[in-house]
Structure formats: C-alpha cells, structure tokens
C-alpha cells in the first residue's frame, strides 16, 4: 500500500531547520601573486581547476603585467595547435576504393590506364556538386601556349564543363558512343573547333545543366573501356591533327580534367590538390613520351634552335639525349632523344640535364607556366634545354 503522508498521520511535524544553524560554505582559497603567476601557463593550456581558473581570471583584471603575460601565452598556445581542415583528404577516395577492391575484386575491373580518368572526373564532380548559380557563372580564363606565345580564352565554370564534354566526346566517338555535339557542325574535328561549335550552338551561355551530360558521358567512357578489356588500349583516337592510342587518350583526358578543375577552383577561390602520386606519374610519363614528337614538329616549323648540333641516327639507335628529372611524388627520370623521335634516349649521349617539380612540369605542359619562368635546375647544352622546355609548353591546347 502507498505510504501515508506524515500530515495525515496525526503525528507532530518535524521542526524546520533554522538557516542560521546551517554551516557556512567554505571560503574560496586565497592565492598570492607569485602563485597566480606560476599558474598562468596552466591557465593558458586550460589545465587549471575551476577554483584556480577563477582566481587567475580575477587576478588578470587587477594585474596588468600578468594580463600581458597571459595574452602572450594564449597566442603561443594557438601557434602550437595545428588547425584542422574541414575538407576531406583527397587521397581518401583512393584508399577506400583500394581497400574495397582488395576484399572483393570486381568481376569487370577498370583498366589501370583508365583509373586516373575515373578518379579525376569523380574529384571534379565532387567540387561541382554544391555550386550555386553564382559559381556556375564565375569567370574562368583558359590558358595555353601557341607559337611560342601564351594565349587565353575567357569563359565560365559551366563553359569549362562544356569544353570537357566536347573533347571527351572524341574518345566516346572512337568507342562507338553518341557524340555530345549531336548534329552541331564543327569546322574541324579538333578539341578547339568542337568546343567553339558547342558554345556557338547554345542559345544561352551554358549553365549547371551541362553537369549531368558530362558526368553521364564520363561514366559511359569508364564503363565501356572496362567492358572492352585491356586489349582495347591500342585503339586509335583521333584529335583531328594527331592520334593517340586509347590508353594515352584516357590519360590525356584525366590530365585535362585535373588542369581545368584547378582553373575552376581558382575561379571560386577553393583549394584543389594534385592527383595521387601514381596517377600523376602516369600523366608525366605521357608528356615525356610526347616530347620527342613535339620537338620534331617545332623543328619543322622553324621554332626550334638551329640544327647544326644534330646527329641523325637510325631508328631505334641511341642519339643525343636530355635527362628530364621530375622531383616530388609521382616523379622519376626520362631520357628524351633530341634529334629524332625515332631515336633512343641514351645516358652515354646525354648533353643536358633538367630538374623540375612534378606539378610544375605538369603546369608547364598545360601552358599555365611560360617556359622562361619554369623553375628548373639546368645543366648542359642551353639550346637543348630551351628546346625541351618550349616543346613541353607546346603540348598544351585549349
């Protein structure tokens, strides 16, 4: 049964306690000035007890010298604490995918030469997903190097994605996919002409609506090359003025996706990291393999140095070479034949040595860094070094 209240029991109520009889709360401890001064370091680190912190803070309102010392200690503590970024680690996606694929390998894997394109399109799409109208219309200047001169073209963030959609379509057409230009005529089947045709055909400047077809096309490219298997890597992809095998074309598209993602990030004032080291190495290797042909084209156009030092050799034979040393993650060394694209690079015939940071070399190859301003360590034949740096810049295009 419930207990009966004491008021209903007829018994006398207990006498209430007199407030005057209750014990007084203990007085807060009193700290002398020397003790409070020694507590300033612990207070700056938030390591004091509540009583000590209260005593120190009351003292700081009365003692100017201790207040100055406390301020300096707090600033020093702020320098010791490393600020934490709210952005995800750019390598997180690669590590998660690698772990997943180790536990359950895919029945139809993505070829290694297409992995860089898969990763770079995913990173760019992650950058775009939260863009509002203001960001999509932010001005972007596309830069490249042509005829030994830096050139540029003004567009918007949406215009850059339309450019990627148009040029990626060259790979799609080679694989039998639908051309994103549809019935839009292009003067020439080159990246620049296709992009200009796409821009002209738009009744209004491109908007966020261009993101969905670009991303769907990137998914289709990766899916198609995965189903065709690694043997399709030698299939030629025409860029109008030249051809690349499919495996190199996919690397080329990954490289351009990263370069233009940096252009977009700069336009909206957002940080953007380089690709993972293994993907960066493949991009650098592609540029290094294209340098001998670029040198030959510049020599035919009269843009390279006089040929009085040239030593023509039979195809596959060693000839004069430049050692290209790429430092940092994704780097390595390449011997670039100087006199003929069919010659073989040789350490015994090395006449020059150039050292560059990996990201710096990629920006040079993208036309974002003039050859004269490339931060390169140089030893040996100055004309050969100049020719190679300008040839690297000439690889760029819109």
GROMACS .gro file of N, CA and C in nm, residues 80-183:
model
  312
   80UNK      N    1   5.085   2.652  -3.128
   80UNK     CA    2   5.118   2.512  -3.110
   80UNK      C    3   5.008   2.420  -3.160
   81UNK      N    4   4.885   2.467  -3.164
   81UNK     CA    5   4.773   2.384  -3.206
   81UNK      C    6   4.760   2.390  -3.358
   82UNK      N    7   4.770   2.275  -3.425
   82UNK     CA    8   4.758   2.268  -3.570
   82UNK      C    9   4.612   2.279  -3.611
   83UNK      N   10   4.579   2.377  -3.698
   83UNK     CA   11   4.439   2.389  -3.738
   83UNK      C   12   4.394   2.269  -3.819
   84UNK      N   13   4.274   2.223  -3.793
   84UNK     CA   14   4.220   2.108  -3.862
   84UNK      C   15   4.135   2.153  -3.981
   85UNK      N   16   4.162   2.096  -4.097
   85UNK     CA   17   4.087   2.129  -4.217
   85UNK      C   18   3.953   2.056  -4.216
   86UNK      N   19   3.851   2.126  -4.263
   86UNK     CA   20   3.718   2.065  -4.274
   86UNK      C   21   3.702   1.986  -4.403
   87UNK      N   22   3.800   1.998  -4.496
   87UNK     CA   23   3.792   1.926  -4.622
   87UNK      C   24   3.842   1.783  -4.604
   88UNK      N   25   3.783   1.694  -4.681
   88UNK     CA   26   3.825   1.555  -4.677
   88UNK      C   27   3.963   1.539  -4.742
   89UNK      N   28   4.038   1.443  -4.694
   89UNK     CA   29   4.167   1.411  -4.751
   89UNK      C   30   4.147   1.370  -4.897
   90UNK      N   31   4.218   1.435  -4.994
   90UNK     CA   32   4.196   1.399  -5.135
   90UNK      C   33   4.231   1.255  -5.166
   91UNK      N   34   4.317   1.192  -5.084
   91UNK     CA   35   4.352   1.053  -5.107
   91UNK      C   36   4.256   0.954  -5.043
   92UNK      N   37   4.153   1.005  -4.973
   92UNK     CA   38   4.061   0.916  -4.901
   92UNK      C   39   3.985   0.826  -4.998
   93UNK      N   40   3.938   0.881  -5.109
   93UNK     CA   41   3.860   0.801  -5.204
   93UNK      C   42   3.944   0.686  -5.258
   94UNK      N   43   4.070   0.715  -5.293
   94UNK     CA   44   4.156   0.610  -5.348
   94UNK      C   45   4.181   0.500  -5.246
   95UNK      N   46   4.206   0.540  -5.120
   95UNK     CA   47   4.232   0.439  -5.017
   95UNK      C   48   4.109   0.353  -4.990
   96UNK      N   49   3.991   0.416  -4.986
   96UNK     CA   50   3.868   0.340  -4.962
   96UNK      C   51   3.842   0.241  -5.076
   97UNK      N   52   3.859   0.289  -5.200
   97UNK     CA   53   3.836   0.201  -5.314
   97UNK      C   54   3.937   0.086  -5.317
   98UNK      N   55   4.064   0.118  -5.288
   98UNK     CA   56   4.166   0.012  -5.288
   98UNK      C   57   4.133  -0.096  -5.184
   99UNK      N   58   4.089  -0.051  -5.065
   99UNK     CA   59   4.054  -0.147  -4.960
   99UNK      C   60   3.934  -0.233  -5.001
  100UNK      N   61   3.834  -0.168  -5.061
  100UNK     CA   62   3.715  -0.243  -5.104
  100UNK      C   63   3.750  -0.344  -5.213
  101UNK      N   64   3.836  -0.301  -5.308
  101UNK     CA   65   3.870  -0.390  -5.419
  101UNK      C   66   3.959  -0.504  -5.375
  102UNK      N   67   4.037  -0.482  -5.269
  102UNK     CA   68   4.118  -0.592  -5.216
  102UNK      C   69   4.030  -0.700  -5.154
  103UNK      N   70   3.922  -0.657  -5.088
  103UNK     CA   71   3.833  -0.755  -5.023
  103UNK      C   72   3.740  -0.822  -5.122
  104UNK      N   73   3.695  -0.746  -5.223
  104UNK     CA   74   3.606  -0.806  -5.322
  104UNK      C   75   3.643  -0.749  -5.459
  105UNK      N   76   3.731  -0.816  -5.531
  105UNK     CA   77   3.771  -0.767  -5.663
  105UNK      C   78   3.650  -0.762  -5.757
  106UNK      N   79   3.644  -0.661  -5.845
  106UNK     CA   80   3.529  -0.651  -5.936
  106UNK      C   81   3.534  -0.758  -6.043
  107UNK      N   82   3.420  -0.803  -6.086
  107UNK     CA   83   3.415  -0.902  -6.193
  107UNK      C   84   3.462  -0.840  -6.324
  108UNK      N   85   3.436  -0.710  -6.343
  108UNK     CA   86   3.483  -0.638  -6.461
  108UNK      C   87   3.564  -0.519  -6.412
  109UNK      N   88   3.695  -0.531  -6.394
  109UNK     CA   89   3.774  -0.422  -6.337
  109UNK      C   90   3.797  -0.309  -6.436
  110UNK      N   91   3.820  -0.190  -6.383
  110UNK     CA   92   3.858  -0.075  -6.465
  110UNK      C   93   4.005  -0.091  -6.502
  111UNK      N   94   4.041  -0.079  -6.630
  111UNK     CA   95   4.182  -0.090  -6.667
  111UNK      C   96   4.267   0.013  -6.593
  112UNK      N   97   4.389  -0.023  -6.562
  112UNK     CA   98   4.476   0.067  -6.487
  112UNK      C   99   4.496   0.199  -6.560
  113UNK      N  100   4.502   0.196  -6.692
  113UNK     CA  101   4.525   0.319  -6.768
  113UNK      C  102   4.400   0.408  -6.772
  114UNK      N  103   4.285   0.360  -6.729
  114UNK     CA  104   4.164   0.442  -6.721
  114UNK      C  105   4.133   0.486  -6.579
  115UNK      N  106   4.210   0.438  -6.480
  115UNK     CA  107   4.181   0.469  -6.340
  115UNK      C  108   4.201   0.617  -6.310
  116UNK      N  109   4.301   0.679  -6.373
  116UNK     CA  110   4.325   0.822  -6.348
  116UNK      C  111   4.206   0.906  -6.395
  117UNK      N  112   4.151   0.873  -6.512
  117UNK     CA  113   4.034   0.947  -6.562
  117UNK      C  114   3.915   0.927  -6.469
  118UNK      N  115   3.893   0.805  -6.424
  118UNK     CA  116   3.784   0.777  -6.332
  118UNK      C  117   3.798   0.859  -6.205
  119UNK      N  118   3.920   0.868  -6.151
  119UNK     CA  119   3.942   0.941  -6.025
  119UNK      C  120   3.927   1.091  -6.045
  120UNK      N  121   3.983   1.145  -6.153
  120UNK     CA  122   3.981   1.290  -6.172
  120UNK      C  123   3.841   1.342  -6.204
  121UNK      N  124   3.764   1.267  -6.280
  121UNK     CA  125   3.626   1.311  -6.306
  121UNK      C  126   3.543   1.305  -6.177
  122UNK      N  127   3.569   1.205  -6.093
  122UNK     CA  128   3.497   1.198  -5.965
  122UNK      C  129   3.534   1.315  -5.875
  123UNK      N  130   3.663   1.352  -5.873
  123UNK     CA  131   3.705   1.466  -5.789
  123UNK      C  132   3.643   1.596  -5.838
  124UNK      N  133   3.642   1.617  -5.969
  124UNK     CA  134   3.581   1.739  -6.023
  124UNK      C  135   3.431   1.742  -5.995
  125UNK      N  136   3.365   1.629  -6.010
  125UNK     CA  137   3.220   1.624  -5.983
  125UNK      C  138   3.191   1.656  -5.837
  126UNK      N  139   3.277   1.610  -5.746
  126UNK     CA  140   3.259   1.642  -5.604
  126UNK      C  141   3.275   1.792  -5.580
  127UNK      N  142   3.365   1.857  -5.654
  127UNK     CA  143   3.381   2.002  -5.641
  127UNK      C  144   3.257   2.075  -5.691
  128UNK      N  145   3.193   2.024  -5.795
  128UNK     CA  146   3.080   2.093  -5.858
  128UNK      C  147   2.948   2.075  -5.785
  129UNK      N  148   2.936   1.973  -5.702
  129UNK     CA  149   2.803   1.932  -5.655
  129UNK      C  150   2.732   2.038  -5.570
  130UNK      N  151   2.806   2.125  -5.501
  130UNK     CA  152   2.743   2.226  -5.416
  130UNK      C  153   2.744   2.365  -5.478
  131UNK      N  154   2.778   2.376  -5.606
  131UNK     CA  155   2.785   2.508  -5.670
  131UNK      C  156   2.645   2.566  -5.689
  132UNK      N  157   2.633   2.695  -5.658
  132UNK     CA  158   2.511   2.767  -5.688
  132UNK      C  159   2.524   2.840  -5.821
  133UNK      N  160   2.422   2.918  -5.854
  133UNK     CA  161   2.423   2.989  -5.983
  133UNK      C  162   2.542   3.082  -5.996
  134UNK      N  163   2.579   3.148  -5.886
  134UNK     CA  164   2.691   3.242  -5.891
  134UNK      C  165   2.820   3.171  -5.928
  135UNK      N  166   2.842   3.053  -5.870
  135UNK     CA  167   2.965   2.979  -5.900
  135UNK      C  168   2.965   2.928  -6.044
  136UNK      N  169   2.850   2.881  -6.094
  136UNK     CA  170   2.846   2.829  -6.231
  136UNK      C  171   2.875   2.937  -6.333
  137UNK      N  172   2.847   3.061  -6.301
  137UNK     CA  173   2.871   3.172  -6.394
  137UNK      C  174   2.997   3.249  -6.360
  138UNK      N  175   3.078   3.199  -6.267
  138UNK     CA  176   3.204   3.266  -6.232
  138UNK      C  177   3.296   3.265  -6.354
  139UNK      N  178   3.365   3.376  -6.381
  139UNK     CA  179   3.454   3.381  -6.499
  139UNK      C  180   3.578   3.294  -6.482
  140UNK      N  181   3.614   3.224  -6.587
  140UNK     CA  182   3.734   3.140  -6.591
  140UNK      C  183   3.810   3.173  -6.718
  141UNK      N  184   3.942   3.181  -6.706
  141UNK     CA  185   4.025   3.206  -6.824
  141UNK      C  186   4.105   3.080  -6.855
  142UNK      N  187   4.075   3.019  -6.970
  142UNK     CA  188   4.151   2.903  -7.017
  142UNK      C  189   4.281   2.952  -7.078
  143UNK      N  190   4.392   2.890  -7.039
  143UNK     CA  191   4.524   2.935  -7.086
  143UNK      C  192   4.597   2.820  -7.153
  144UNK      N  193   4.667   2.849  -7.261
  144UNK     CA  194   4.754   2.752  -7.324
  144UNK      C  195   4.864   2.827  -7.400
  145UNK      N  196   4.955   2.752  -7.463
  145UNK     CA  197   5.074   2.807  -7.527
  145UNK      C  198   5.067   2.774  -7.675
  146UNK      N  199   5.081   2.875  -7.761
  146UNK     CA  200   5.071   2.853  -7.905
  146UNK      C  201   5.169   2.945  -7.977
  147UNK      N  202   5.251   2.885  -8.065
  147UNK     CA  203   5.350   2.962  -8.143
  147UNK      C  204   5.439   3.045  -8.053
  148UNK      N  205   5.487   2.984  -7.947
  148UNK     CA  206   5.580   3.049  -7.853
  148UNK      C  207   5.518   3.168  -7.782
  149UNK      N  208   5.386   3.175  -7.778
  149UNK     CA  209   5.316   3.283  -7.709
  149UNK      C  210   5.207   3.226  -7.622
  150UNK      N  211   5.190   3.285  -7.503
  150UNK     CA  212   5.080   3.245  -7.417
  150UNK      C  213   4.950   3.304  -7.471
  151UNK      N  214   4.846   3.225  -7.476
  151UNK     CA  215   4.716   3.271  -7.523
  151UNK      C  216   4.609   3.225  -7.426
  152UNK      N  217   4.492   3.284  -7.434
  152UNK     CA  218   4.386   3.250  -7.338
  152UNK      C  219   4.250   3.271  -7.402
  153UNK      N  220   4.150   3.218  -7.336
  153UNK     CA  221   4.011   3.229  -7.381
  153UNK      C  222   3.924   3.242  -7.259
  154UNK      N  223   3.838   3.343  -7.258
  154UNK     CA  224   3.753   3.368  -7.142
  154UNK      C  225   3.623   3.290  -7.155
  155UNK      N  226   3.583   3.225  -7.044
  155UNK     CA  227   3.456   3.154  -7.040
  155UNK      C  228   3.406   3.152  -6.897
  156UNK      N  229   3.318   3.060  -6.863
  156UNK     CA  230   3.265   3.047  -6.727
  156UNK      C  231   3.291   2.905  -6.678
  157UNK      N  232   3.256   2.879  -6.551
  157UNK     CA  233   3.269   2.744  -6.498
  157UNK      C  234   3.187   2.647  -6.581
  158UNK      N  235   3.063   2.684  -6.614
  158UNK     CA  236   2.979   2.598  -6.698
  158UNK      C  237   3.040   2.581  -6.837
  159UNK      N  238   3.104   2.686  -6.889
  159UNK     CA  239   3.170   2.676  -7.019
  159UNK      C  240   3.286   2.579  -7.017
  160UNK      N  241   3.358   2.570  -6.904
  160UNK     CA  242   3.469   2.475  -6.893
  160UNK      C  243   3.415   2.332  -6.897
  161UNK      N  244   3.306   2.305  -6.827
  161UNK     CA  245   3.248   2.171  -6.829
  161UNK      C  246   3.198   2.137  -6.969
  162UNK      N  247   3.142   2.236  -7.040
  162UNK     CA  248   3.101   2.213  -7.179
  162UNK      C  249   3.222   2.180  -7.266
  163UNK      N  250   3.334   2.245  -7.240
  163UNK     CA  251   3.458   2.215  -7.313
  163UNK      C  252   3.502   2.071  -7.287
  164UNK      N  253   3.502   2.029  -7.160
  164UNK     CA  254   3.540   1.891  -7.129
  164UNK      C  255   3.444   1.791  -7.193
  165UNK      N  256   3.315   1.824  -7.192
  165UNK     CA  257   3.216   1.736  -7.255
  165UNK      C  258   3.243   1.720  -7.404
  166UNK      N  259   3.278   1.831  -7.471
  166UNK     CA  260   3.301   1.828  -7.615
  166UNK      C  261   3.424   1.746  -7.651
  167UNK      N  262   3.534   1.766  -7.575
  167UNK     CA  263   3.660   1.699  -7.610
  167UNK      C  264   3.657   1.553  -7.566
  168UNK      N  265   3.598   1.525  -7.450
  168UNK     CA  266   3.583   1.384  -7.410
  168UNK      C  267   3.501   1.307  -7.514
  169UNK      N  268   3.416   1.379  -7.587
  169UNK     CA  269   3.336   1.314  -7.689
  169UNK      C  270   3.419   1.253  -7.800
  170UNK      N  271   3.545   1.302  -7.821
  170UNK     CA  272   3.632   1.242  -7.920
  170UNK      C  273   3.663   1.097  -7.884
  171UNK      N  274   3.685   1.071  -7.756
  171UNK     CA  275   3.709   0.935  -7.710
  171UNK      C  276   3.580   0.854  -7.722
  172UNK      N  277   3.467   0.916  -7.687
  172UNK     CA  278   3.340   0.846  -7.696
  172UNK      C  279   3.308   0.804  -7.839
  173UNK      N  280   3.334   0.893  -7.936
  173UNK     CA  281   3.307   0.859  -8.076
  173UNK      C  282   3.395   0.742  -8.120
  174UNK      N  283   3.522   0.742  -8.076
  174UNK     CA  284   3.612   0.631  -8.112
  174UNK      C  285   3.563   0.499  -8.054
  175UNK      N  286   3.492   0.504  -7.940
  175UNK     CA  287   3.440   0.383  -7.876
  175UNK      C  288   3.301   0.346  -7.925
  176UNK      N  289   3.245   0.428  -8.017
  176UNK     CA  290   3.113   0.398  -8.069
  176UNK      C  291   3.000   0.458  -7.989
  177UNK      N  292   3.028   0.549  -7.898
  177UNK     CA  293   2.924   0.615  -7.819
  177UNK      C  294   2.868   0.735  -7.895
  178UNK      N  295   2.757   0.790  -7.847
  178UNK     CA  296   2.696   0.906  -7.911
  178UNK      C  297   2.786   1.028  -7.895
  179UNK      N  298   2.790   1.110  -8.000
  179UNK     CA  299   2.868   1.233  -7.997
  179UNK      C  300   2.787   1.338  -7.920
  180UNK      N  301   2.845   1.401  -7.815
  180UNK     CA  302   2.769   1.502  -7.740
  180UNK      C  303   2.733   1.623  -7.824
  181UNK      N  304   2.802   1.646  -7.937
  181UNK     CA  305   2.766   1.759  -8.022
  181UNK      C  306   2.643   1.729  -8.106
  182UNK      N  307   2.608   1.601  -8.119
  182UNK     CA  308   2.490   1.565  -8.197
  182UNK      C  309   2.503   1.610  -8.341
  183UNK      N  310   2.406   1.690  -8.388
  183UNK     CA  311   2.406   1.739  -8.527
  183UNK      C  312   2.476   1.873  -8.542
   0.00000   0.00000   0.00000
